[in-house]
Tab-separated table of C-alpha atoms and ligand atoms in Angstrom:
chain	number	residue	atom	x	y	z
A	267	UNK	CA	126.160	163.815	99.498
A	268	UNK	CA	123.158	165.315	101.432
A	269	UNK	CA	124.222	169.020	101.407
A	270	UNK	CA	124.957	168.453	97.317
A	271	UNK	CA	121.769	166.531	96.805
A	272	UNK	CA	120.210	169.679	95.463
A	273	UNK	CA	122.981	170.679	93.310
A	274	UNK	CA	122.719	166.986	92.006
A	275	UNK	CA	119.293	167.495	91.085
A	276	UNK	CA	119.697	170.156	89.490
A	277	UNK	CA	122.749	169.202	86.994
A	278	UNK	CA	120.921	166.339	86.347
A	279	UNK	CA	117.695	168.486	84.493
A	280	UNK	CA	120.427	169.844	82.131
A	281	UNK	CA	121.290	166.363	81.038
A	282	UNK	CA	119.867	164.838	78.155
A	283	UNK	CA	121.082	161.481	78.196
A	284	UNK	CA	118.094	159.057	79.739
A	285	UNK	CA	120.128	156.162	80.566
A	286	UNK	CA	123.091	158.662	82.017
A	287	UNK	CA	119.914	160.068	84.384
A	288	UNK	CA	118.978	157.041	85.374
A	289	UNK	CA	122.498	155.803	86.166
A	290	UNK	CA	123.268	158.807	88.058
A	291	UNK	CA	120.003	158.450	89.785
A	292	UNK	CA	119.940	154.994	90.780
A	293	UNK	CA	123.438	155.908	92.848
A	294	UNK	CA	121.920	158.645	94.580
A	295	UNK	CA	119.098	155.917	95.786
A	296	UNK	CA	121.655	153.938	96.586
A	297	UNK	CA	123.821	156.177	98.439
A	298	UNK	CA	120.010	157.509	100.306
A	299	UNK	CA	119.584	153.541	101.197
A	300	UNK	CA	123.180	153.900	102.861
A	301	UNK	CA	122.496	156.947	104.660
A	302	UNK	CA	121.336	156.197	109.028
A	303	UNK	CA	119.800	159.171	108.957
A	304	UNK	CA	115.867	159.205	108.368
A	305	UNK	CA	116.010	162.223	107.375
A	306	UNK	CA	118.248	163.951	104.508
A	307	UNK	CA	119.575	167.009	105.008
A	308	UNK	CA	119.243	170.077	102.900
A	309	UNK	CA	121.085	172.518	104.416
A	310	UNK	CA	118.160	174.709	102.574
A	311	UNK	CA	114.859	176.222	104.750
A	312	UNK	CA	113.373	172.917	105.158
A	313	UNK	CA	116.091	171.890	106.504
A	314	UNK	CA	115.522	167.879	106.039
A	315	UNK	CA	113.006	165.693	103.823
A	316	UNK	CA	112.030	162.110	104.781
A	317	UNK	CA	113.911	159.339	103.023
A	318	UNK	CA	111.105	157.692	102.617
A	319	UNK	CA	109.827	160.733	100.121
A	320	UNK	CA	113.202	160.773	98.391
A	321	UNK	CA	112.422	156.790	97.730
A	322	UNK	CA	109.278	157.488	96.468
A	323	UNK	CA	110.003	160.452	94.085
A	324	UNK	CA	113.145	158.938	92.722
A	325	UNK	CA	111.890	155.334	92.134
A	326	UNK	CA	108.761	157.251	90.289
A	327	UNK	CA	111.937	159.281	87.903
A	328	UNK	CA	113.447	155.506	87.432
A	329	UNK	CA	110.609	154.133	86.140
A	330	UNK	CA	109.816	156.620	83.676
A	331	UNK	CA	110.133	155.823	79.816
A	332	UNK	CA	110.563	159.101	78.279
A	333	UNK	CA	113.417	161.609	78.514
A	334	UNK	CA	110.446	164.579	79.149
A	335	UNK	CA	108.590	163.007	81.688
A	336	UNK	CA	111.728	161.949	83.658
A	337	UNK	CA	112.549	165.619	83.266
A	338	UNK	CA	109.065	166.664	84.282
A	339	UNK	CA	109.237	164.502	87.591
A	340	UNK	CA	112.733	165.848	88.236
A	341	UNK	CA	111.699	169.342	88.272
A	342	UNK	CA	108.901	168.560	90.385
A	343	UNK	CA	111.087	167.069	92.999
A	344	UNK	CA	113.559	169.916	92.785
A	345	UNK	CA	110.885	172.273	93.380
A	346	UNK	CA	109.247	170.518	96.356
A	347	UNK	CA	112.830	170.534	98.128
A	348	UNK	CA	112.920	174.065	97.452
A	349	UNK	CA	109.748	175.718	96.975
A	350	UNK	CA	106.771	176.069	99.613
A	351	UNK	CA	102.967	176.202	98.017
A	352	UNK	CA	101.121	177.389	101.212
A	353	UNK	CA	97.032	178.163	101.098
A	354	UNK	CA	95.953	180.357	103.068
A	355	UNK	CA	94.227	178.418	105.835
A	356	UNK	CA	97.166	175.738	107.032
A	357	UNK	CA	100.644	175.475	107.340
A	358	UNK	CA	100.655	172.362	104.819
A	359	UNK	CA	103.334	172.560	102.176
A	360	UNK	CA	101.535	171.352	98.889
A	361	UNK	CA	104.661	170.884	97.146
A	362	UNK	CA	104.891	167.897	99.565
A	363	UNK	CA	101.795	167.044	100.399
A	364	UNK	CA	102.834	163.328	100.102
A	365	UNK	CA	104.791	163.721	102.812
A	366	UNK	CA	101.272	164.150	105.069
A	367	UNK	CA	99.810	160.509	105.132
A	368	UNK	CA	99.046	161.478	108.947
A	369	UNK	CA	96.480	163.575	107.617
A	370	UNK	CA	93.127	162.133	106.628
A	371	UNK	CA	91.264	163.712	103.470
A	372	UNK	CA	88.521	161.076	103.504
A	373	UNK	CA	84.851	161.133	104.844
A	374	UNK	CA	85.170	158.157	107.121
A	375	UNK	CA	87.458	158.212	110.286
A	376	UNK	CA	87.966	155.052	111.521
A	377	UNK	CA	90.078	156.094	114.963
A	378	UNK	CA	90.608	153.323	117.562
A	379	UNK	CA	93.654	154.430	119.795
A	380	UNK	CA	92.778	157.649	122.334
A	381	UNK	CA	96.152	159.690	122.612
A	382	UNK	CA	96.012	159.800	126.315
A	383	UNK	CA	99.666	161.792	126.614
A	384	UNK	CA	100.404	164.592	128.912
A	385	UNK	CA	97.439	166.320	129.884
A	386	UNK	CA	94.752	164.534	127.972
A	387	UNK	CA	92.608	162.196	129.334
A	388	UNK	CA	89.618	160.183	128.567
A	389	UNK	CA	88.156	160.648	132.530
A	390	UNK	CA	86.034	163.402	131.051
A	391	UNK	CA	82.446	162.042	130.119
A	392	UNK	CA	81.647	163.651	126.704
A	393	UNK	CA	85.006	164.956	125.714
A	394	UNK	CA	86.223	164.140	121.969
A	395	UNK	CA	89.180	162.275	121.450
A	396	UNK	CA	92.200	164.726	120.857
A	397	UNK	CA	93.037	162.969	117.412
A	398	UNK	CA	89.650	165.392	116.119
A	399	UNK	CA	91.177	168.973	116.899
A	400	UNK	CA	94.511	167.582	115.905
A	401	UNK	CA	93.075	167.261	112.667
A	402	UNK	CA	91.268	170.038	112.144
A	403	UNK	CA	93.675	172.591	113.608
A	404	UNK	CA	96.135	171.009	110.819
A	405	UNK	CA	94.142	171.398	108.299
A	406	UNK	CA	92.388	174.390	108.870
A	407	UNK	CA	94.851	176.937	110.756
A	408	UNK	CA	98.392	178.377	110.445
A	409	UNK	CA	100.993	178.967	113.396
A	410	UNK	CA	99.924	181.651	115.588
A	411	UNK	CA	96.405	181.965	114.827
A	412	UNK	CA	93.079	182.024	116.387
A	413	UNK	CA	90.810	179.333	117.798
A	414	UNK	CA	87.505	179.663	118.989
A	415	UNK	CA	85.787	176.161	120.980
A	416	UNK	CA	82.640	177.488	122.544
A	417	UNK	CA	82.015	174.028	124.505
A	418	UNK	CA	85.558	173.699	126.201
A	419	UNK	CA	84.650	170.654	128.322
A	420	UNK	CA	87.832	168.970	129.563
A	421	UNK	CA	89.796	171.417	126.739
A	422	UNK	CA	91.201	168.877	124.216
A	423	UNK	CA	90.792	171.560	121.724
A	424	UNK	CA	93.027	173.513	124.064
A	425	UNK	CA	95.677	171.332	124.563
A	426	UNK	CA	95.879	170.300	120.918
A	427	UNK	CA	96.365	174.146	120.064
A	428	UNK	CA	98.807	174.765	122.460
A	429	UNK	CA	101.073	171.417	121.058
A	430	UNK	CA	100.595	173.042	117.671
A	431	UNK	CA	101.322	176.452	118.464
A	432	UNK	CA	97.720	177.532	117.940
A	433	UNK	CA	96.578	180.647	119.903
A	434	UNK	CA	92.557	179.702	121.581
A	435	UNK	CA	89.807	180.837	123.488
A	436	UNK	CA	87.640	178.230	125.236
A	437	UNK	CA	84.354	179.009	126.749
A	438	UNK	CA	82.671	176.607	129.228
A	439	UNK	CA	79.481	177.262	131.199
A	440	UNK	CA	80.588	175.554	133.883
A	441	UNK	CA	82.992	177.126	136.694
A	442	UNK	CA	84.319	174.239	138.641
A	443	UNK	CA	84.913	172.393	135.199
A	444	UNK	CA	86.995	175.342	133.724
A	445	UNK	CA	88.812	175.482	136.565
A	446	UNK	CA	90.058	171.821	136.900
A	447	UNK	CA	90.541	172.222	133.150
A	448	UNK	CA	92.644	175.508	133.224
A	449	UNK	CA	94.768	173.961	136.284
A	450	UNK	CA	94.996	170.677	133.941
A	451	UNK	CA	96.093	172.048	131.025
A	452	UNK	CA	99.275	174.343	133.250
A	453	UNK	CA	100.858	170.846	133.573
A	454	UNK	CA	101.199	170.997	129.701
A	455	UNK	CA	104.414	172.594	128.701
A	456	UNK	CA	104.249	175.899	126.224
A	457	UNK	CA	106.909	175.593	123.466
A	458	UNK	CA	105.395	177.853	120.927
A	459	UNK	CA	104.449	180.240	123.348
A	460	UNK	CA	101.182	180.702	122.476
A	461	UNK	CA	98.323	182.395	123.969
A	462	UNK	CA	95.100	180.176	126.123
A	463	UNK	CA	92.080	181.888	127.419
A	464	UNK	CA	89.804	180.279	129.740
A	465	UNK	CA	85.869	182.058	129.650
A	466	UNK	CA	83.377	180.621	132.084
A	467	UNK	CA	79.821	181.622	130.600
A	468	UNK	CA	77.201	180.718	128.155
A	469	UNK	CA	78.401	180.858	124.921
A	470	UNK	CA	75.361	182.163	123.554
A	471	UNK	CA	75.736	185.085	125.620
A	472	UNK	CA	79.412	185.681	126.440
A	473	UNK	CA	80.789	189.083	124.833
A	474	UNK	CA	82.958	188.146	122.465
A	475	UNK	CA	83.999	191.538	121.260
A	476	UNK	CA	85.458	191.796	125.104
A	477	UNK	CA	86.994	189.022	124.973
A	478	UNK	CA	88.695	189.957	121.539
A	479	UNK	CA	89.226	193.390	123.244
A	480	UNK	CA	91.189	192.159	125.955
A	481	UNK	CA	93.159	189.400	124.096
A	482	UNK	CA	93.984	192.345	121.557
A	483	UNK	CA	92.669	190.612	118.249
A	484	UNK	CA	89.974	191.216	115.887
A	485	UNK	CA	88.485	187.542	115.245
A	486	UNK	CA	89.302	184.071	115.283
A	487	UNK	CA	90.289	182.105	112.110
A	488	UNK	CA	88.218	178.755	113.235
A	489	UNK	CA	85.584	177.277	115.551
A	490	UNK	CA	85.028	174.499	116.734
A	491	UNK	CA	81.687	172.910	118.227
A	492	UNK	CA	81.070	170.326	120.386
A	493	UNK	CA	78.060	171.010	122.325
A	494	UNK	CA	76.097	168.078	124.450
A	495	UNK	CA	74.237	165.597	122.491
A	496	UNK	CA	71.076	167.336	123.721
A	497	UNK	CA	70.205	165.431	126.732
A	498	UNK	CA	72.178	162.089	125.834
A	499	UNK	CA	74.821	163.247	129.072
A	500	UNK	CA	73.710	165.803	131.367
A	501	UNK	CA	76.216	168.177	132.376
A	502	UNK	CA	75.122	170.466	134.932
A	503	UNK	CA	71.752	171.790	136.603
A	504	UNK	CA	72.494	175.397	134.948
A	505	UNK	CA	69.416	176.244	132.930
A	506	UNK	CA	71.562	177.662	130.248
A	507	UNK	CA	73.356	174.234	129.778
A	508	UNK	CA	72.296	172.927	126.607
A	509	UNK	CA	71.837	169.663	127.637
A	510	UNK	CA	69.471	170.572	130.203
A	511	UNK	CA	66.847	171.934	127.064
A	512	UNK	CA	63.349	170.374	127.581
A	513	UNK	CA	62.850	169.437	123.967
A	514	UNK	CA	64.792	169.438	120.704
A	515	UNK	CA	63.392	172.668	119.681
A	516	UNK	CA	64.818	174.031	122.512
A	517	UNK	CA	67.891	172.351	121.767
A	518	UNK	CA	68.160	173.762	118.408
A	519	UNK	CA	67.095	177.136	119.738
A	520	UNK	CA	69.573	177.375	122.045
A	521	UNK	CA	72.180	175.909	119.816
A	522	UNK	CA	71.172	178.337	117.454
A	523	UNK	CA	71.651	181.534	119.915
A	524	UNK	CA	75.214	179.883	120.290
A	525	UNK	CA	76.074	180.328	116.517
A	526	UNK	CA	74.796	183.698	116.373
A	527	UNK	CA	76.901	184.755	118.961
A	528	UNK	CA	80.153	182.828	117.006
A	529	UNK	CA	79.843	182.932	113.364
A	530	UNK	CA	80.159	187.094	113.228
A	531	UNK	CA	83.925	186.118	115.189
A	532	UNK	CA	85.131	184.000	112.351
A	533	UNK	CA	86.888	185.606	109.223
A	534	UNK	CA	85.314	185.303	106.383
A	535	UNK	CA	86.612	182.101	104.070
A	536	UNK	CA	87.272	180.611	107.110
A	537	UNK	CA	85.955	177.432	108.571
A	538	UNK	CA	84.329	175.715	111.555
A	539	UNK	CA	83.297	172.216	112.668
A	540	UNK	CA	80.292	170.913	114.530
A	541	UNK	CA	80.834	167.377	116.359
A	542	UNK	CA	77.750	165.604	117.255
A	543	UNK	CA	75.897	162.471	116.912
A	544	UNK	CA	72.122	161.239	116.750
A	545	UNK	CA	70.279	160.041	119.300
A	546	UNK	CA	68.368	157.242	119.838
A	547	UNK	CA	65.099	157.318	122.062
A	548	UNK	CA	61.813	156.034	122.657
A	549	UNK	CA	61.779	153.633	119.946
A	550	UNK	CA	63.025	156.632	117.436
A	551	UNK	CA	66.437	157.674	115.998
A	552	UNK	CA	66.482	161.456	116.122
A	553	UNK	CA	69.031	162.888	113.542
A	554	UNK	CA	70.139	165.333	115.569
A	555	UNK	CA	73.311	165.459	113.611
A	556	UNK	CA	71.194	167.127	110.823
A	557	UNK	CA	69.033	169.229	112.457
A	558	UNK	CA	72.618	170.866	113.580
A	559	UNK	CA	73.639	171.199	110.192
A	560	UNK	CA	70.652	172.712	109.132
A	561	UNK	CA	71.326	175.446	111.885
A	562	UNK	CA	74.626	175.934	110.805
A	563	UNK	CA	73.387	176.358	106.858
A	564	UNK	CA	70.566	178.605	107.606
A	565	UNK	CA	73.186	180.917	109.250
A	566	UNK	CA	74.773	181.281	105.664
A	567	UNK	CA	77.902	178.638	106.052
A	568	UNK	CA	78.838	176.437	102.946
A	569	UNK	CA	78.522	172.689	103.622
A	570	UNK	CA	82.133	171.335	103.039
A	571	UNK	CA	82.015	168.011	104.634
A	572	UNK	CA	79.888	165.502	106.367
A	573	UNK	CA	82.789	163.191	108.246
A	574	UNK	CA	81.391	159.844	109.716
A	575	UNK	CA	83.651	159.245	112.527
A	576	UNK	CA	83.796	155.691	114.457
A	577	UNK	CA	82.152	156.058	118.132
A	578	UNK	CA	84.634	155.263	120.729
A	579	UNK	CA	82.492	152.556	122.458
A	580	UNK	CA	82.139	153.603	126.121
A	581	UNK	CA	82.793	151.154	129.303
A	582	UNK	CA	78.984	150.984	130.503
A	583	UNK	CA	78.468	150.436	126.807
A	584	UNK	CA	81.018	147.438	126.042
A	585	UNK	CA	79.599	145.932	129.017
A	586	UNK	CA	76.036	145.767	127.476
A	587	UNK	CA	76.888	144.785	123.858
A	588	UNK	CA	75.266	142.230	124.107
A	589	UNK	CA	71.869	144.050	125.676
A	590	UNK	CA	72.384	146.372	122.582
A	591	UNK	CA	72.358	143.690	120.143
A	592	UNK	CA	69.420	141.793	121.316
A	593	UNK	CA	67.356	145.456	121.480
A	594	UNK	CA	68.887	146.156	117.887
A	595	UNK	CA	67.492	142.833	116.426
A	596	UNK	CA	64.294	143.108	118.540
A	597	UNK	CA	63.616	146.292	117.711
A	598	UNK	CA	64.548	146.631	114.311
A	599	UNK	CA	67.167	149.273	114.795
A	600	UNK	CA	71.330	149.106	114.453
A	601	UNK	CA	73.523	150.167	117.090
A	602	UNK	CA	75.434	153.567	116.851
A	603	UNK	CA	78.727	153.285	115.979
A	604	UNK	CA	79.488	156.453	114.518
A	605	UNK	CA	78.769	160.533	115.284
A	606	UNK	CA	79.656	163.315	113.010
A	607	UNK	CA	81.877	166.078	112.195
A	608	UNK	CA	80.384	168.636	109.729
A	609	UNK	CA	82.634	171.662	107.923
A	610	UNK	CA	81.810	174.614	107.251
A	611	UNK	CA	83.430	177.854	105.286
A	612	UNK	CA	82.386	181.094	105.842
A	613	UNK	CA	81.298	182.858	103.114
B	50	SAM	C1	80.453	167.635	124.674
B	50	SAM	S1	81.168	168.580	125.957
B	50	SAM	C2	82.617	169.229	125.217
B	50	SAM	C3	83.806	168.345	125.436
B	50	SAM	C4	85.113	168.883	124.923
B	50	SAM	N1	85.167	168.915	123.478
B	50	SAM	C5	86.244	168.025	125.444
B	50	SAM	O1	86.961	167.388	124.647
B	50	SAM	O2	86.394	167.944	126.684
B	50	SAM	C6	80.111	169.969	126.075
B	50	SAM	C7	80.510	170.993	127.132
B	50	SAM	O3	79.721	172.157	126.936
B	50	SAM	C8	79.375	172.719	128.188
B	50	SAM	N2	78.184	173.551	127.942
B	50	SAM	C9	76.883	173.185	127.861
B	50	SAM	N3	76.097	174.238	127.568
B	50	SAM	C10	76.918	175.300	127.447
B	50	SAM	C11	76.725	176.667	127.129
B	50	SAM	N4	75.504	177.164	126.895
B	50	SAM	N5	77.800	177.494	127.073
B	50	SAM	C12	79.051	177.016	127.330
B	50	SAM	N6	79.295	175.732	127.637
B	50	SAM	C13	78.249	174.875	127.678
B	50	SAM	C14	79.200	171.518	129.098
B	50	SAM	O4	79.401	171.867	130.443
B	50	SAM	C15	80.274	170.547	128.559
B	50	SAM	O5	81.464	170.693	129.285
């Protein structure tokens, strides 16, 4: 059956006969049901589809009424077995994009369980959970190309690149942190054989046209920011860290001198994400979030998305929930529960 399936298909568009469809069609679910496998083999370039998609797209051909719309939803499924409708910034197949219910296309991410395999881990105070590059990296690059995360941290933008065969250069002011994070991420196996450079420096500074130089490339397809949440975790004693900055303006000026230094990297039509959150302090909540954004804008990006993302609550914090609520109903304020991830295209 499964090698035939698409020769099936395809005598069935020639037929006319509804009910013979149907009939013909209700076997091959049946024989699908049968089948151990979870996946169906094509013996075409896909190789396999799910049988979980076959289920769907021939119960949908079943329970359609008219001989032309059973036809329409059989040529459909013929060409997303055989046909692949790329864009030009992922690897996602269109013609089966129902096949990608892993990938989220709404505006809130509700994300509770930290994917703490192989080299990830959450010991890192003020690194993202990996399930944010994963996404983005999907959704925004193809196989082989170039990453750019200015704030490398504990490098879960690294290792996330590496597992899908994304090439990336991290930058991280901090020596002794790049280096623990480089020898970190060498435990991590290499299966696409893709390229990792580690850069210890500022990022508003560090000579990107060297480092694209060296690496042999002319710019990176997407960025990705996470910088400190001003001065909500203090990272080092470096002057140039940007969560040593003695005011928000100085934040934002710094933050700024970090885009400058990016945005000229990253093709054009391409995109980039900031992660951030607010702050909350001295009786005030500081949308630093949007002052970010409005960085970002003023540098000529489009606005694609404003993603409210569920704040992994922290030890120290789950041990004063309570503290937080009283302050919260004291104070008139609500408890953060949720930071941001802002797109951006390139024009
Ligand atoms: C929020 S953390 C990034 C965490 C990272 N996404 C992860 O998952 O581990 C910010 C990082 O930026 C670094 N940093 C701060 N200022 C910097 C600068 N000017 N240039 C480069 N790195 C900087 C800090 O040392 C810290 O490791």
């Amino acid at each position: 059956m499964k090698k035939d399936f698409l020769n099936i298909i395809s005598g069935l568009i020639n037929k006319s006969d509804l009910n013979e469809i149907r009939k013909d069609f209700a076997d091959l679910l049946t024989a699908i049901k049968k089948s151990k496998n979870q996946n169906i083999d094509l013996g075409n370039e896909f190789t396999s589809v799910t049988k979980e998609f076959l289920t769907e797209a021939i119960n949908q051909i079943l329970e359609t009424q008219t001989i032309e719309r059973t036809k329409y939803y059989i040529k459909r499924l013929k060409k997303s077995l055989t046909e692949i409708k790329e864009s030009k910034i992922n690897d996602l197949n269109l013609n089966r994009w129902k096949e990608y219910d892993d990938i989220i296309t709404d505006s809130l991410w509700v994300l509770n369980k930290r994917d703490n395999s192989g080299a990830h881990h959450a010991g890192y105070w003020g690194n993202f959970i990996p399930q944010i590059p994963n996404q983005l990296l999907r959704r925004y690059t193809k196989k082989g190309e170039w990453v750019l995360d200015p704030f490398l941290g504990s490098g879960t933008t690294l290792i996330e690149a590496q597992r899908l065969g994304r090439n990336a250069v991290g930058i991280e002011l901090s020596q002794k942190v790049l280096e623990q994070t480089k020898k970190n991420i060498e435990r991590e196996s290499n299966p696409h054989k893709i390229e990792l450079e580690f850069v210890n420096g500022d990022s508003a500074s560090v000579d990107l046209l060297e480092v694209e130089s060296v690496l042999q490339i002319k710019s990176f397809q997407f960025i990705i920011w996470h910088p400190p949440y001003w001065d909500i975790i203090k990272f080092s004693d470096n002057k140039s860290d940007l969560s040593n900055s003695k005011s928000i303006e100085e934040f934002l000026k710094g933050f700024g001198k970090v885009l400058d230094n990016c945005i000229p990297h990253l093709d054009k039509k391409r995109f980039a994400a900031v992660v951030i959150s607010d702050k909350y302090s001295n009786g005030e909540w500081i949308p630093l979030g949007f002052y970010v954004m409005q960085e970002v804008l003023k540098r000529g990006m489009i606005l694609k998305s404003t993603i409210v993302k569920n704040f992994d609550e922290t030890t120290a914090k789950r041990n004063q929930k309570e503290l937080w609520r009283y302050r919260a109903l004291a104070g008139g304020f609500y408890v953060f529960k949720h930071e941001y991830i802002f797109i951006f295209q390139k024009k």
